[in-house]
Short mmCIF file of C-alpha atoms in Angstrom, two decimals:
data_model
loop_
_atom_site.label_atom_id
_atom_site.label_comp_id
_atom_site.label_asym_id
_atom_site.label_seq_id
_atom_site.Cartn_x
_atom_site.Cartn_y
_atom_site.Cartn_z
CA MET I 285 -3.22 30.69 -4.77
CA ASP I 286 -2.13 33.40 -2.28
CA ALA I 287 -3.02 33.26 1.50
CA GLU I 288 -6.45 35.33 2.49
CA PRO I 289 -5.32 37.91 5.35
CA GLY I 290 -4.46 35.62 8.07
CA GLU I 291 -4.50 32.01 7.44
CA ASP I 292 -0.89 32.16 7.44
CA HIS I 293 -1.59 33.81 11.13
CA GLN I 294 -4.02 31.34 11.93
CA ALA I 295 -2.19 27.61 10.82
CA ALA I 296 0.57 29.06 12.87
CA ALA I 297 -1.69 29.52 15.54
CA LEU I 298 -2.92 25.88 14.66
CA ASP I 299 0.58 24.36 14.78
CA PRO I 300 -0.52 20.82 13.39
CA THR I 301 2.55 19.03 13.62
CA ALA I 302 3.88 20.23 16.54
CA HIS I 303 7.10 22.17 15.01
CA GLY I 304 8.20 19.74 12.12
CA THR I 305 7.54 16.71 15.66
CA LEU I 306 4.51 15.27 14.46
CA HIS I 307 1.92 14.42 11.46
CA TRP I 308 -1.62 16.05 12.62
CA ALA I 309 -1.70 17.40 15.90
CA PRO I 310 -3.50 21.23 16.29
CA ARG I 311 -4.03 22.85 18.86
CA HIS I 312 -6.89 22.78 20.31
CA HIS I 313 -9.18 20.91 17.84
CA GLY I 314 -12.22 19.09 20.00
CA GLY I 315 -12.15 16.28 17.62
CA LEU I 316 -8.27 15.53 17.88
CA ARG I 317 -9.19 15.94 21.72
CA ASP I 318 -12.13 13.54 21.50
CA ARG I 319 -10.21 10.96 19.17
CA MET I 320 -7.47 11.06 21.68
CA GLY I 321 -9.63 10.14 24.66
CA LEU I 322 -11.64 7.76 23.52
CA ILE I 323 -8.16 5.98 22.78
CA ALA I 324 -6.47 6.27 25.94
CA GLU I 325 -9.86 5.52 27.92
CA TRP I 326 -10.01 1.94 25.65
CA ILE I 327 -6.40 1.56 26.43
CA ALA I 328 -7.69 2.58 30.62
CA ARG I 329 -10.12 -0.16 30.53
CA THR I 330 -8.96 -3.02 29.00
CA GLY I 331 -4.87 -2.60 29.22
CA PRO I 332 -4.02 -4.13 25.79
CA ARG I 333 -0.83 -6.86 25.71
CA LEU I 334 -0.65 -5.03 21.66
CA PHE I 335 -1.12 -2.12 19.53
CA VAL I 336 -0.66 -2.00 16.17
CA SER I 337 -0.97 1.80 14.72
CA ASP I 338 -1.41 1.60 10.52
CA VAL I 339 -0.67 5.17 9.77
CA SER I 340 -1.24 7.68 12.55
CA VAL I 341 2.26 8.22 14.32
CA GLU I 342 0.32 10.23 17.06
CA VAL I 343 -2.05 7.30 17.62
CA ALA I 344 1.29 4.87 18.41
CA VAL I 345 2.83 7.71 20.18
CA LEU I 346 -0.20 8.40 22.77
CA ALA I 347 -0.47 3.68 23.44
CA ARG I 348 3.31 3.49 23.90
CA LEU I 349 2.86 6.55 26.90
CA MET I 350 0.27 4.88 28.70
CA GLY I 351 2.52 1.73 28.58
CA THR I 352 1.20 -0.52 25.77
CA PRO I 353 3.78 -2.18 23.27
CA VAL I 354 3.02 -1.05 19.87
CA VAL I 355 3.37 -2.28 16.12
CA VAL I 356 3.69 -0.16 13.85
CA ALA I 357 2.49 -1.06 10.36
CA ALA I 358 5.78 0.03 7.68
CA MET I 359 5.33 2.23 4.84
CA ARG I 360 7.79 2.20 1.47
CA GLY I 361 8.59 5.10 0.73
CA ASP I 362 10.39 8.50 2.31
CA ARG I 363 9.89 8.29 5.93
CA PHE I 364 12.79 9.80 7.35
CA ASP I 365 10.78 12.79 8.36
CA ARG I 366 11.22 13.58 11.94
CA ALA I 367 7.35 12.15 12.58
CA HIS I 368 7.84 9.06 10.60
CA ARG I 369 11.09 7.62 12.44
CA LEU I 370 9.32 9.07 15.60
CA GLY I 371 6.96 6.07 15.17
CA TYR I 372 9.31 3.55 13.55
CA ASP I 373 11.40 4.21 16.45
CA LEU I 374 9.70 3.58 19.14
CA ALA I 375 7.65 0.92 17.68
CA ASP I 376 8.45 -2.68 19.25
CA ALA I 377 8.30 -3.87 16.40
CA LEU I 378 7.72 -3.08 12.54
CA LEU I 379 4.98 -4.67 10.18
CA ALA I 380 5.52 -4.90 6.43
CA PRO I 381 3.85 -5.85 4.46
CA TRP I 382 6.31 -7.22 1.54
CA PRO I 383 9.55 -10.07 0.76
CA ARG I 384 12.52 -10.29 2.79
CA THR I 385 13.92 -9.83 -1.02
CA ALA I 386 12.71 -6.79 -1.43
CA PRO I 387 14.10 -3.62 1.51
CA VAL I 388 13.26 -0.45 1.81
CA SER I 389 17.06 1.48 1.29
CA GLY I 390 18.44 3.63 4.04
CA TRP I 391 16.33 1.93 7.05
CA SER I 392 18.56 2.04 9.99
CA LYS I 393 19.80 -1.80 11.28
CA SER I 394 17.45 -1.09 14.32
CA TRP I 395 14.69 -1.04 12.55
CA LEU I 396 15.50 -3.88 10.24
CA ALA I 397 16.02 -5.54 13.37
CA LYS I 398 12.22 -5.27 14.35
CA THR I 399 10.34 -5.67 10.70
CA VAL I 400 8.02 -8.70 10.62
CA HIS I 401 8.68 -9.05 6.65
CA THR I 402 4.95 -10.44 5.92
CA GLY I 403 5.37 -10.09 1.96
CA ALA I 404 1.47 -9.29 0.97
CA PHE I 405 -1.80 -9.47 1.63
CA SER I 406 -4.94 -9.66 -0.31
CA ARG I 407 -8.46 -10.35 -0.14
CA TYR I 408 -8.42 -12.57 -2.72
CA ASP I 409 -5.64 -14.55 -1.32
CA ASP I 410 -7.28 -17.46 -0.61
CA ARG I 411 -9.98 -17.58 -3.00
CA PRO I 412 -9.53 -20.13 -6.50
CA ARG I 413 -9.45 -18.80 -9.33
CA PRO I 414 -13.03 -18.54 -11.87
CA HIS I 415 -12.64 -21.05 -14.75
CA PRO I 416 -12.98 -19.99 -18.06
CA ASP I 417 -17.05 -20.22 -19.64
CA ARG I 418 -14.88 -20.03 -22.75
CA PRO I 419 -12.10 -18.68 -24.34
CA ALA I 420 -11.73 -15.10 -24.87
CA PRO I 421 -11.81 -13.59 -28.69
CA THR I 422 -8.82 -11.29 -27.88
CA ARG I 423 -6.80 -10.86 -25.40
CA GLU I 424 -8.04 -8.88 -22.69
CA VAL I 425 -6.71 -5.60 -20.89
CA VAL I 426 -7.93 -4.55 -17.55
CA VAL I 427 -7.02 -0.75 -16.09
CA MET I 428 -7.36 -1.37 -12.47
CA VAL I 429 -7.93 2.81 -10.77
CA GLY I 430 -9.28 2.80 -8.26
CA ALA I 431 -12.25 5.18 -6.82
CA GLY I 432 -9.69 8.34 -6.87
CA GLY I 433 -7.73 7.33 -10.94
CA ALA I 434 -5.49 9.58 -10.69
CA GLY I 435 -3.60 10.60 -13.56
CA ILE I 436 -5.77 8.47 -16.29
CA HIS I 437 -7.96 10.50 -18.48
CA VAL I 438 -11.16 9.03 -21.20
CA GLU I 439 -8.96 10.68 -23.81
CA ASP I 440 -6.30 8.66 -22.36
CA LEU I 441 -7.74 4.73 -21.78
CA LEU I 442 -9.71 6.01 -25.44
CA GLN I 443 -6.27 6.45 -27.73
CA ALA I 444 -4.52 3.20 -25.97
CA ARG I 445 -7.37 0.91 -27.72
CA GLU I 446 -7.20 2.67 -30.56
CA ALA I 447 -3.86 1.26 -30.90
CA THR I 448 -4.71 -1.42 -29.66
CA PRO I 449 -6.90 -3.40 -31.64
CA GLY I 450 -5.43 -6.83 -31.27
CA TRP I 451 -6.26 -6.44 -27.43
CA SER I 452 -9.68 -6.19 -25.27
CA TRP I 453 -9.85 -3.11 -23.16
CA ARG I 454 -12.00 -2.69 -20.02
CA CYS I 455 -11.63 -0.22 -17.43
CA LEU I 456 -12.35 -0.62 -13.34
CA GLY I 457 -13.01 2.15 -10.71
CA ASN I 458 -14.31 5.73 -12.17
CA SER I 459 -14.87 5.65 -16.39
CA ALA I 460 -17.38 4.93 -18.66
CA ASP I 461 -16.91 0.98 -18.25
CA GLY I 462 -17.82 1.64 -14.34
CA TRP I 463 -17.85 0.42 -11.41
CA VAL I 464 -16.82 -3.27 -10.17
CA GLU I 465 -17.81 -3.84 -7.13
CA ASP I 466 -15.51 -7.08 -7.33
CA PRO I 467 -12.91 -7.13 -9.83
CA TRP I 468 -11.70 -10.92 -9.47
CA PRO I 469 -12.37 -13.07 -12.08
CA LEU I 470 -11.63 -9.82 -14.47
CA LEU I 471 -8.29 -9.32 -12.88
CA CYS I 472 -7.88 -13.73 -12.92
CA ARG I 473 -9.01 -13.56 -16.99
CA ALA I 474 -6.72 -10.76 -17.95
CA ASP I 475 -4.14 -11.65 -19.95
CA VAL I 476 -2.58 -7.68 -17.66
CA VAL I 477 -3.07 -5.77 -15.23
CA VAL I 478 -2.84 -2.09 -15.80
CA THR I 479 -2.49 -0.46 -11.99
CA HIS I 480 -0.97 2.46 -10.44
CA ALA I 481 1.24 1.11 -7.91
CA GLY I 482 -1.23 1.41 -4.39
CA GLN I 483 -0.20 -1.03 -1.60
CA ASN I 484 -3.60 -2.63 -2.12
CA ALA I 485 -3.89 -3.02 -6.18
CA ILE I 486 -0.84 -4.09 -5.98
CA ALA I 487 -1.45 -6.77 -4.10
CA GLU I 488 -4.79 -8.12 -5.24
CA CYS I 489 -2.76 -8.13 -9.21
CA ALA I 490 -0.45 -10.51 -7.40
CA ALA I 491 -2.45 -12.38 -5.78
CA ALA I 492 -4.25 -12.72 -9.88
CA ARG I 493 -0.92 -14.20 -10.35
CA THR I 494 -1.43 -11.71 -13.40
CA PRO I 495 1.10 -9.85 -15.09
CA ALA I 496 1.04 -6.53 -15.06
CA ILE I 497 1.97 -2.97 -15.83
CA VAL I 498 2.94 -0.46 -13.36
CA ILE I 499 1.96 3.29 -13.67
CA PRO I 500 2.56 4.60 -10.03
CA GLN I 501 0.84 8.31 -8.80
CA GLU I 502 1.98 10.59 -6.75
CA ARG I 503 1.42 10.53 -3.24
CA PRO I 504 3.36 11.54 -0.51
CA HIS I 505 6.03 10.33 0.95
CA ASP I 506 6.82 9.20 -2.32
CA GLU I 507 5.45 5.84 -1.52
CA GLN I 508 4.01 4.59 -4.81
CA ARG I 509 7.26 5.06 -6.63
CA ALA I 510 8.77 3.36 -4.51
CA THR I 511 6.73 0.45 -4.49
CA ALA I 512 7.58 1.14 -8.15
CA HIS I 513 11.25 0.81 -7.95
CA ALA I 514 10.88 -2.16 -5.82
CA LEU I 515 8.50 -4.43 -8.76
CA GLU I 516 10.86 -3.16 -10.99
CA SER I 517 13.99 -3.89 -9.63
CA ALA I 518 12.78 -7.26 -8.60
CA GLY I 519 11.56 -8.73 -12.36
CA LEU I 520 7.54 -8.39 -10.49
CA ALA I 521 6.18 -5.87 -13.11
CA THR I 522 6.47 -3.66 -16.07
CA VAL I 523 6.74 -0.32 -15.23
CA ARG I 524 6.08 3.31 -16.65
CA PRO I 525 6.50 6.13 -14.64
CA SER I 526 3.56 7.67 -16.03
CA TRP I 527 0.83 7.07 -19.37
CA PRO I 528 2.56 5.87 -21.82
CA PRO I 529 1.87 7.96 -25.54
CA PRO I 530 -0.43 5.57 -27.41
CA GLY I 531 2.35 4.38 -30.13
CA GLU I 532 3.44 2.24 -27.17
CA TRP I 533 1.07 -0.01 -26.26
CA ALA I 534 1.17 -2.04 -28.76
CA ASP I 535 4.76 -3.49 -27.70
CA LEU I 536 4.22 -2.76 -24.10
CA LEU I 537 1.45 -5.44 -23.88
CA ASN I 538 3.35 -7.59 -25.77
CA ARG I 539 6.22 -7.97 -23.62
CA ALA I 540 4.15 -7.83 -20.59
CA ALA I 541 2.42 -10.36 -21.18
CA LYS I 542 5.33 -12.25 -21.59
CA ARG I 543 5.47 -12.35 -18.27
CA ASP I 544 5.24 -15.21 -15.99
CA GLY I 545 2.35 -14.29 -13.44
CA GLY I 546 3.78 -16.94 -11.03
CA ARG I 547 6.93 -15.05 -10.04
CA TRP I 548 4.28 -13.29 -8.19
CA THR I 549 5.03 -15.84 -4.92
CA ALA I 550 8.06 -13.96 -4.71
CA TRP I 551 5.80 -10.90 -3.36
CA SER I 552 2.20 -12.18 -2.18
CA PRO I 553 2.84 -16.05 -0.54
CA GLY I 554 -0.15 -16.42 -0.51
CA ASP I 555 -0.12 -16.16 3.30
CA GLY I 556 1.09 -12.93 4.25
CA ALA I 557 -2.41 -12.09 6.72
CA GLN I 558 -1.57 -16.04 8.78
CA ARG I 559 2.16 -14.18 8.90
CA ALA I 560 0.78 -11.27 10.65
CA ALA I 561 -1.25 -12.91 13.04
CA ARG I 562 0.77 -15.74 13.68
CA MET I 563 3.32 -12.08 14.82
CA LEU I 564 0.83 -10.95 16.67
CA ASP I 565 -0.26 -12.98 18.46
CA GLN I 566 3.11 -14.17 19.02
CA MET I 567 4.16 -10.97 20.12
CA SER I 568 0.98 -10.19 23.03
CA ALA I 569 1.48 -13.65 24.24
CA THR I 570 5.70 -13.49 24.66
CA ILE I 571 7.50 -10.83 27.06
CA PRO I 572 9.93 -8.07 25.79
CA GLU I 573 12.94 -9.52 25.53
CA GLU I 574 11.73 -12.59 23.37
CA TRP I 575 10.18 -9.86 21.44
CA GLN I 576 13.63 -9.47 18.94
CA VAL I 577 14.13 -13.20 18.55
CA ALA I 578 10.47 -13.54 17.52
CA CYS I 579 10.81 -10.35 14.84
CA ALA I 580 14.81 -12.35 13.48
CA SER I 581 12.73 -15.08 12.66
CA GLN I 582 9.35 -14.26 10.63
#
C-alpha cells in the first residue's frame, strides 16, 4: 500500500529508530517520555544493585546511563543490528535460556564471555506428570499454536487429520477445538506435539519430554527459524520449514514419535529458572570485577 501524503514526512519527523541506533524512541512521544520517566524515578529512588532488561534496548541503555549494572535477556536470531549490538555490548551479563551446547552462530568472544546459559525454563518445570487414567485408543498428536496461530489454517488441520486415520488430533489455541487454559496434561499424554518455535512453546514441550515437530513462524530477526535450526542441529526435534502437505503427515508423525523424549533434558534441565535466579543473586551480591568469573562458571 502506498503511503498517504505526509506519512513519510511524519515518520521521518518522529524518527523512531534515532537514525538507526535504537529500535523505538520516537521524538516527542508522550507515552515513551512518561514510561522512561517512571523507570528513571524508580532507579533514582531505590538504587537497585542490578537491572534486568528483557527485550528493550532503550530501557537497558537508560538503566546503564544511570550507573546501574544491567543484565540483558539474550534472544536467538540475527541480533547484529546497531541497536541489539549496543544492548548486548553494554550489558554486564547476557542471560541465555538455552544450553551452552547450542550456541548462537556469529556471537563475539566478548558476548560469549559474559553469557550465562541456563537452559530453557518453563512454568511446568517442577510440575509432576499426570498418570493416565487408561491407555488412549489411538495415538495422539497435539497441535500447540498459541493465541496467534499464524500460518496454520483450519483446512490444513482437517486435511492432516484425514490423512492420518491412526492418530487423534487436538489443536490448542484459537481453533475449532477451543482454548485450553492448562495444556500440561495434554502435552504429557501426547505421542507427538506439533508447535511453532517460540521460546515458551519449546520450553513446555521440553518440560513434558514429548517428541515434537517444530514448524517455525515468521518473526523479526528470524528468531524462530534460528531456534528451529538449533533444535534440529542438536537432534532434539523434527523440523519442517512450513506446514507439510497431507501426504507427508503419516510418515512424519510415525518417525517423530520414535524420538526419545528424554533427550529434551539437553535443552531443558528442569531448573533453568533456579539457575537464572542464582546468577542474578550472585551478580547483585558481588563487585563488578568478579562478574566475568561468575558468568564463566555457569
